[in-house]
């Protein structure tokens, strides 16, 4: 079965413009054309498009993805290189996740800070009474006099 660029666009929630751009950047040399010159995606092509989208969402630049695509075109001679590529991407993704976890904790502390400041009507109360480096989801604050 083959799929049009419109069908692929809908399946992956990505614009036809983006798919055409990726193709022009050399990311989809495997996609065939029909008699009218339109892209005709196979089931295998869809798997590869899904991988390209995954790599892009993982933070890779188009040039890095293109280099990977070129390796796949070279066949089994690049298997070790492709394995190393994915091992490196997993490591980098895990590092980004850890950084994002730290960012989330900092953001939670800021939410707590501003919740207390709003409840108390001043930032001075928070600055004078709490260790701002600690986030404790169990701390409940009540306005003075309540």
Coordinates of C-alpha atoms in Angstrom, one line a residue:
X1 CA 0.0 0.0 0.0
X2 CA 1.2 3.6 -0.7
X3 CA 0.3 6.8 1.1
X4 CA 0.2 10.3 -0.2
X5 CA 2.0 13.2 1.5
X6 CA -1.4 14.4 2.9
X7 CA -2.1 11.0 4.5
X8 CA 1.4 10.8 6.0
X9 CA 1.0 14.4 7.2
X10 CA -2.3 13.5 9.0
X11 CA -0.9 10.2 10.4
X12 CA 2.1 11.9 12.1
X13 CA 0.5 15.3 12.7
X14 CA 3.2 17.1 10.8
X15 CA 2.6 19.5 7.9
X16 CA 3.1 18.5 4.3
X17 CA 5.4 21.5 4.0
X18 CA 7.7 20.0 6.7
X19 CA 7.7 16.6 5.0
X20 CA 8.6 18.2 1.7
X21 CA 11.4 20.2 3.5
X22 CA 12.7 17.0 5.1
X23 CA 12.8 15.3 1.7
X24 CA 14.6 18.3 0.1
X25 CA 17.1 18.1 3.0
X26 CA 18.0 14.5 2.0
X27 CA 16.2 12.9 4.9
X28 CA 13.9 10.8 2.8
X29 CA 15.8 9.6 -0.3
X30 CA 13.9 6.3 -0.1
X31 CA 10.5 7.7 -0.9
X32 CA 9.4 6.8 -4.4
X33 CA 7.3 9.0 -6.8
X34 CA 4.2 7.9 -8.6
X35 CA 3.6 8.4 -12.4
X36 CA 2.6 12.0 -11.7
X37 CA 5.7 12.8 -9.7
X38 CA 4.0 12.8 -6.4
X39 CA 5.6 11.2 -3.3
X40 CA 4.3 7.7 -2.6
X41 CA 5.1 6.5 0.8
X42 CA 5.3 2.8 1.6
X43 CA 4.7 1.1 5.0
X44 CA 8.5 0.9 5.4
X45 CA 8.8 4.6 4.5
X46 CA 6.3 5.4 7.3
X47 CA 8.4 3.5 9.8
X48 CA 11.4 5.6 8.7
X49 CA 9.4 8.9 8.8
X50 CA 8.4 8.0 12.3
X51 CA 12.1 7.5 13.2
X52 CA 13.0 10.9 11.6
X53 CA 10.3 12.6 13.7
X54 CA 11.6 10.8 16.8
X55 CA 15.1 11.9 16.2
X56 CA 14.0 15.5 15.5
X57 CA 11.9 15.6 18.7
X58 CA 14.9 14.2 20.5
X59 CA 16.8 17.3 19.7
X60 CA 18.9 16.3 16.7
X61 CA 19.7 18.8 14.0
X62 CA 18.7 17.9 10.5
X63 CA 22.3 17.5 9.4
X64 CA 22.8 14.8 12.1
X65 CA 19.7 13.0 10.9
X66 CA 20.8 13.3 7.3
X67 CA 24.2 11.7 8.2
X68 CA 22.3 8.8 9.9
X69 CA 20.1 8.4 6.7
X70 CA 23.2 8.3 4.6
X71 CA 24.6 5.5 6.9
X72 CA 21.4 3.5 6.4
X73 CA 21.8 3.9 2.6
X74 CA 25.3 2.4 2.8
X75 CA 23.9 -0.8 4.3
X76 CA 25.5 -3.3 6.6
X77 CA 29.0 -1.7 6.5
X78 CA 27.6 1.0 8.8
X79 CA 25.8 -1.2 11.4
X80 CA 28.4 -0.5 14.1
X81 CA 28.2 3.2 13.4
X82 CA 24.4 3.2 13.6
X83 CA 24.5 1.3 16.8
X84 CA 26.9 3.8 18.3
X85 CA 24.7 6.6 16.9
X86 CA 21.7 5.3 18.8
X87 CA 23.7 4.5 22.0
X88 CA 24.9 8.1 22.0
X89 CA 21.3 9.4 21.4
X90 CA 20.0 7.4 24.3
X91 CA 22.7 8.8 26.6
X92 CA 22.1 12.4 25.5
X93 CA 18.3 12.0 25.9
X94 CA 18.8 10.6 29.4
X95 CA 21.0 13.6 30.2
X96 CA 18.3 16.0 28.9
X97 CA 15.7 14.2 31.0
X98 CA 17.8 14.6 34.2
X99 CA 18.3 18.3 33.4
X100 CA 14.6 18.7 32.9
X101 CA 13.9 17.0 36.2
X102 CA 16.1 19.6 37.9
X103 CA 14.4 22.4 36.0
X104 CA 11.0 21.1 37.1
X105 CA 12.1 21.1 40.8
X106 CA 13.3 24.6 40.5
X107 CA 10.0 25.7 38.8
X108 CA 8.1 24.0 41.6
X109 CA 10.1 25.9 44.2
X110 CA 9.2 29.1 42.4
X111 CA 5.5 28.2 42.3
X112 CA 5.6 27.6 46.0
X113 CA 7.5 30.8 46.6
X114 CA 4.9 32.9 44.7
X115 CA 2.0 31.1 46.2
X116 CA 3.2 32.0 49.7
X117 CA 4.1 35.6 48.6
X118 CA 0.6 36.0 47.1
X119 CA -1.0 34.5 50.2
X120 CA 1.0 36.8 52.5
X121 CA 0.8 39.8 50.3
X122 CA 4.5 40.3 50.2
X123 CA 7.7 38.7 49.0
X124 CA 9.5 39.9 52.2
X125 CA 7.6 37.3 54.2
X126 CA 8.9 34.5 52.1
X127 CA 12.5 35.8 52.0
X128 CA 12.5 36.3 55.8
X129 CA 10.9 33.0 56.9
X130 CA 11.9 30.2 54.5
X131 CA 14.9 28.4 53.0
X132 CA 14.2 29.1 49.3
X133 CA 16.4 26.3 48.1
X134 CA 14.0 23.7 49.4
X135 CA 10.8 22.6 47.8
X136 CA 8.4 20.8 50.1
X137 CA 5.0 19.9 48.6
X138 CA 3.7 19.2 52.1
X139 CA 4.1 22.7 53.4
X140 CA 0.8 24.5 53.6
X141 CA 0.7 28.2 54.3
X142 CA -2.1 30.2 55.8
X143 CA -2.4 33.9 55.8
X144 CA -1.6 35.5 59.2
X145 CA -4.8 35.8 61.2
X146 CA -6.7 32.9 59.5

